Amino acid sequence: MMRLAKQVKGLSRSEKLVLVTLADYYNEEEGRAWPSYQTMAQDLHNELTTVIRACKGLLKKGLISWYKEMGTNGSFSNNQFELHLVEFCHTAESNKTMLHASTLPCGKVQQNPLK
């Protein structure tokens, strides 16, 4: 995920930093990352509001989504971030035929099946 996050273009500086930070925290087995806004702000030496604004910008661009996980006592615990970077950087080739080379967020372009 880190490699994919670094290749995304057209982001503000804070969006890029937050995206790379989320990719750094990304757990492939779980399929998500869950750093708090405060943790990301500390890691990036940024204000909390800057991190939240960057997350909202990444959400609007279709690069991430998140939901709040409910704790066992019924209160919200932390955000669970999902990264949608696959279509930004993947190019698959099979039988010398390029199958996919899109720069759009996931879900915007239908991928051709592998043959």
PDB file of C-alpha atoms in Angstrom:
ATOM      1  CA  MET A   1       0.000   0.000   0.000  1.00  0.00           C
ATOM      2  CA  MET A   2       2.854   2.359   0.727  1.00  0.00           C
ATOM      3  CA  ARG A   3       4.138   2.082  -2.858  1.00  0.00           C
ATOM      4  CA  LEU A   4       0.658   2.744  -4.241  1.00  0.00           C
ATOM      5  CA  ALA A   5       0.077   5.719  -1.943  1.00  0.00           C
ATOM      6  CA  LYS A   6       3.345   7.333  -3.021  1.00  0.00           C
ATOM      7  CA  GLN A   7       2.352   7.126  -6.696  1.00  0.00           C
ATOM      8  CA  VAL A   8      -0.994   8.952  -6.380  1.00  0.00           C
ATOM      9  CA  LYS A   9      -0.884  12.391  -7.986  1.00  0.00           C
ATOM     10  CA  GLY A  10      -3.134  15.430  -7.724  1.00  0.00           C
ATOM     11  CA  LEU A  11      -3.248  15.681  -3.934  1.00  0.00           C
ATOM     12  CA  SER A  12      -2.492  18.553  -1.623  1.00  0.00           C
ATOM     13  CA  ARG A  13       0.608  18.223   0.543  1.00  0.00           C
ATOM     14  CA  SER A  14      -1.428  17.360   3.639  1.00  0.00           C
ATOM     15  CA  GLU A  15      -3.595  14.837   1.735  1.00  0.00           C
ATOM     16  CA  LYS A  16      -0.480  13.116   0.394  1.00  0.00           C
ATOM     17  CA  LEU A  17       1.117  12.961   3.855  1.00  0.00           C
ATOM     18  CA  VAL A  18      -2.041  11.549   5.435  1.00  0.00           C
ATOM     19  CA  LEU A  19      -2.476   8.993   2.644  1.00  0.00           C
ATOM     20  CA  VAL A  20       1.110   7.769   3.004  1.00  0.00           C
ATOM     21  CA  THR A  21       0.689   7.646   6.794  1.00  0.00           C
ATOM     22  CA  LEU A  22      -2.489   5.574   6.450  1.00  0.00           C
ATOM     23  CA  ALA A  23      -0.659   3.260   4.051  1.00  0.00           C
ATOM     24  CA  ASP A  24       2.116   2.908   6.627  1.00  0.00           C
ATOM     25  CA  TYR A  25      -0.426   1.830   9.271  1.00  0.00           C
ATOM     26  CA  TYR A  26      -2.319  -0.396   6.814  1.00  0.00           C
ATOM     27  CA  ASN A  27      -2.738  -4.010   7.945  1.00  0.00           C
ATOM     28  CA  GLU A  28      -3.097  -6.293   4.923  1.00  0.00           C
ATOM     29  CA  GLU A  29      -4.579  -9.160   6.946  1.00  0.00           C
ATOM     30  CA  GLU A  30      -7.311  -6.912   8.322  1.00  0.00           C
ATOM     31  CA  GLY A  31      -7.667  -4.873   5.122  1.00  0.00           C
ATOM     32  CA  ARG A  32      -7.645  -1.566   6.942  1.00  0.00           C
ATOM     33  CA  ALA A  33      -5.709   0.892   9.088  1.00  0.00           C
ATOM     34  CA  TRP A  34      -6.839   2.388  12.371  1.00  0.00           C
ATOM     35  CA  PRO A  35      -4.555   5.181  13.543  1.00  0.00           C
ATOM     36  CA  SER A  36      -6.338   7.925  15.420  1.00  0.00           C
ATOM     37  CA  TYR A  37      -6.426  11.456  14.077  1.00  0.00           C
ATOM     38  CA  GLN A  38      -4.247  12.436  17.042  1.00  0.00           C
ATOM     39  CA  THR A  39      -1.654   9.771  16.200  1.00  0.00           C
ATOM     40  CA  MET A  40      -1.460  10.918  12.587  1.00  0.00           C
ATOM     41  CA  ALA A  41      -1.204  14.570  13.661  1.00  0.00           C
ATOM     42  CA  GLN A  42       1.691  13.692  15.992  1.00  0.00           C
ATOM     43  CA  ASP A  43       3.434  11.568  13.340  1.00  0.00           C
ATOM     44  CA  LEU A  44       3.141  14.346  10.753  1.00  0.00           C
ATOM     45  CA  HIS A  45       3.798  17.262  13.125  1.00  0.00           C
ATOM     46  CA  ASN A  46       0.516  18.778  11.933  1.00  0.00           C
ATOM     47  CA  GLU A  47      -2.556  20.202  13.572  1.00  0.00           C
ATOM     48  CA  LEU A  48      -5.449  17.836  14.244  1.00  0.00           C
ATOM     49  CA  THR A  49      -7.757  19.944  12.057  1.00  0.00           C
ATOM     50  CA  THR A  50      -5.310  19.639   9.138  1.00  0.00           C
ATOM     51  CA  VAL A  51      -5.377  15.833   9.382  1.00  0.00           C
ATOM     52  CA  ILE A  52      -9.180  15.732   9.579  1.00  0.00           C
ATOM     53  CA  ARG A  53      -9.484  18.104   6.585  1.00  0.00           C
ATOM     54  CA  ALA A  54      -7.033  15.939   4.597  1.00  0.00           C
ATOM     55  CA  CYS A  55      -9.035  12.792   5.422  1.00  0.00           C
ATOM     56  CA  LYS A  56     -12.208  14.463   4.203  1.00  0.00           C
ATOM     57  CA  GLY A  57     -10.432  15.482   0.981  1.00  0.00           C
ATOM     58  CA  LEU A  58      -9.205  11.909   0.434  1.00  0.00           C
ATOM     59  CA  LEU A  59     -12.739  10.641   1.059  1.00  0.00           C
ATOM     60  CA  LYS A  60     -14.170  13.028  -1.563  1.00  0.00           C
ATOM     61  CA  LYS A  61     -11.555  11.833  -4.066  1.00  0.00           C
ATOM     62  CA  GLY A  62     -12.510   8.205  -3.453  1.00  0.00           C
ATOM     63  CA  LEU A  63      -9.109   7.218  -2.085  1.00  0.00           C
ATOM     64  CA  ILE A  64     -10.226   6.244   1.401  1.00  0.00           C
ATOM     65  CA  SER A  65     -13.340   5.496   3.391  1.00  0.00           C
ATOM     66  CA  TRP A  66     -13.798   5.041   7.086  1.00  0.00           C
ATOM     67  CA  TYR A  67     -16.251   4.049   9.719  1.00  0.00           C
ATOM     68  CA  LYS A  68     -16.284   4.229  13.478  1.00  0.00           C
ATOM     69  CA  GLU A  69     -16.007   0.941  15.290  1.00  0.00           C
ATOM     70  CA  MET A  70     -18.349   0.403  18.205  1.00  0.00           C
ATOM     71  CA  GLY A  71     -16.673  -0.591  21.464  1.00  0.00           C
ATOM     72  CA  THR A  72     -17.952  -3.350  23.719  1.00  0.00           C
ATOM     73  CA  ASN A  73     -19.501  -0.811  26.100  1.00  0.00           C
ATOM     74  CA  GLY A  74     -21.528   0.813  23.292  1.00  0.00           C
ATOM     75  CA  SER A  75     -19.300   3.834  22.785  1.00  0.00           C
ATOM     76  CA  PHE A  76     -17.352   4.573  19.617  1.00  0.00           C
ATOM     77  CA  SER A  77     -13.727   3.530  19.863  1.00  0.00           C
ATOM     78  CA  ASN A  78     -11.694   4.532  16.807  1.00  0.00           C
ATOM     79  CA  ASN A  79     -11.864   5.070  13.073  1.00  0.00           C
ATOM     80  CA  GLN A  80     -11.246   2.139  10.748  1.00  0.00           C
ATOM     81  CA  PHE A  81      -9.775   3.410   7.459  1.00  0.00           C
ATOM     82  CA  GLU A  82     -10.003   1.493   4.194  1.00  0.00           C
ATOM     83  CA  LEU A  83      -7.696   2.476   1.328  1.00  0.00           C
ATOM     84  CA  HIS A  84      -8.941   2.360  -2.259  1.00  0.00           C
ATOM     85  CA  LEU A  85      -5.689   2.651  -4.186  1.00  0.00           C
ATOM     86  CA  VAL A  86      -5.726  -0.420  -6.418  1.00  0.00           C
ATOM     87  CA  GLU A  87      -6.950   1.248  -9.621  1.00  0.00           C
ATOM     88  CA  PHE A  88      -4.555   4.154  -9.284  1.00  0.00           C
ATOM     89  CA  CYS A  89      -1.396   2.201  -9.947  1.00  0.00           C
ATOM     90  CA  HIS A  90      -2.060  -1.361 -11.053  1.00  0.00           C
ATOM     91  CA  THR A  91      -1.343  -2.494 -14.552  1.00  0.00           C
ATOM     92  CA  ALA A  92      -1.893  -6.181 -15.278  1.00  0.00           C
ATOM     93  CA  GLU A  93      -0.634  -7.955 -18.339  1.00  0.00           C
ATOM     94  CA  SER A  94      -1.627 -11.375 -19.535  1.00  0.00           C
ATOM     95  CA  ASN A  95      -0.840 -12.918 -22.908  1.00  0.00           C
ATOM     96  CA  LYS A  96       0.821  -9.612 -23.857  1.00  0.00           C
ATOM     97  CA  THR A  97      -2.485  -7.771 -23.507  1.00  0.00           C
ATOM     98  CA  MET A  98      -2.716  -4.840 -21.148  1.00  0.00           C
ATOM     99  CA  LEU A  99      -5.808  -5.371 -19.041  1.00  0.00           C
ATOM    100  CA  HIS A 100      -6.001  -2.322 -16.874  1.00  0.00           C
ATOM    101  CA  ALA A 101      -4.186   0.983 -16.543  1.00  0.00           C
ATOM    102  CA  SER A 102      -6.565   3.436 -14.929  1.00  0.00           C
ATOM    103  CA  THR A 103      -5.880   6.541 -12.870  1.00  0.00           C
ATOM    104  CA  LEU A 104      -9.409   6.746 -11.484  1.00  0.00           C
ATOM    105  CA  PRO A 105     -10.545   5.763  -7.980  1.00  0.00           C
ATOM    106  CA  CYS A 106     -11.809   2.231  -7.416  1.00  0.00           C
ATOM    107  CA  GLY A 107     -15.320   1.626  -8.581  1.00  0.00           C
ATOM    108  CA  LYS A 108     -15.199   4.186 -11.403  1.00  0.00           C
ATOM    109  CA  VAL A 109     -13.909   1.898 -14.169  1.00  0.00           C
ATOM    110  CA  GLN A 110     -14.833  -1.725 -14.803  1.00  0.00           C
ATOM    111  CA  GLN A 111     -11.796  -3.974 -14.961  1.00  0.00           C
ATOM    112  CA  ASN A 112     -11.456  -6.524 -17.751  1.00  0.00           C
ATOM    113  CA  PRO A 113     -11.236 -10.152 -16.591  1.00  0.00           C
ATOM    114  CA  LEU A 114      -7.926 -12.010 -16.793  1.00  0.00           C
ATOM    115  CA  LYS A 115      -7.748 -14.540 -19.585  1.00  0.00           C
TER     116      LYS A 115
END
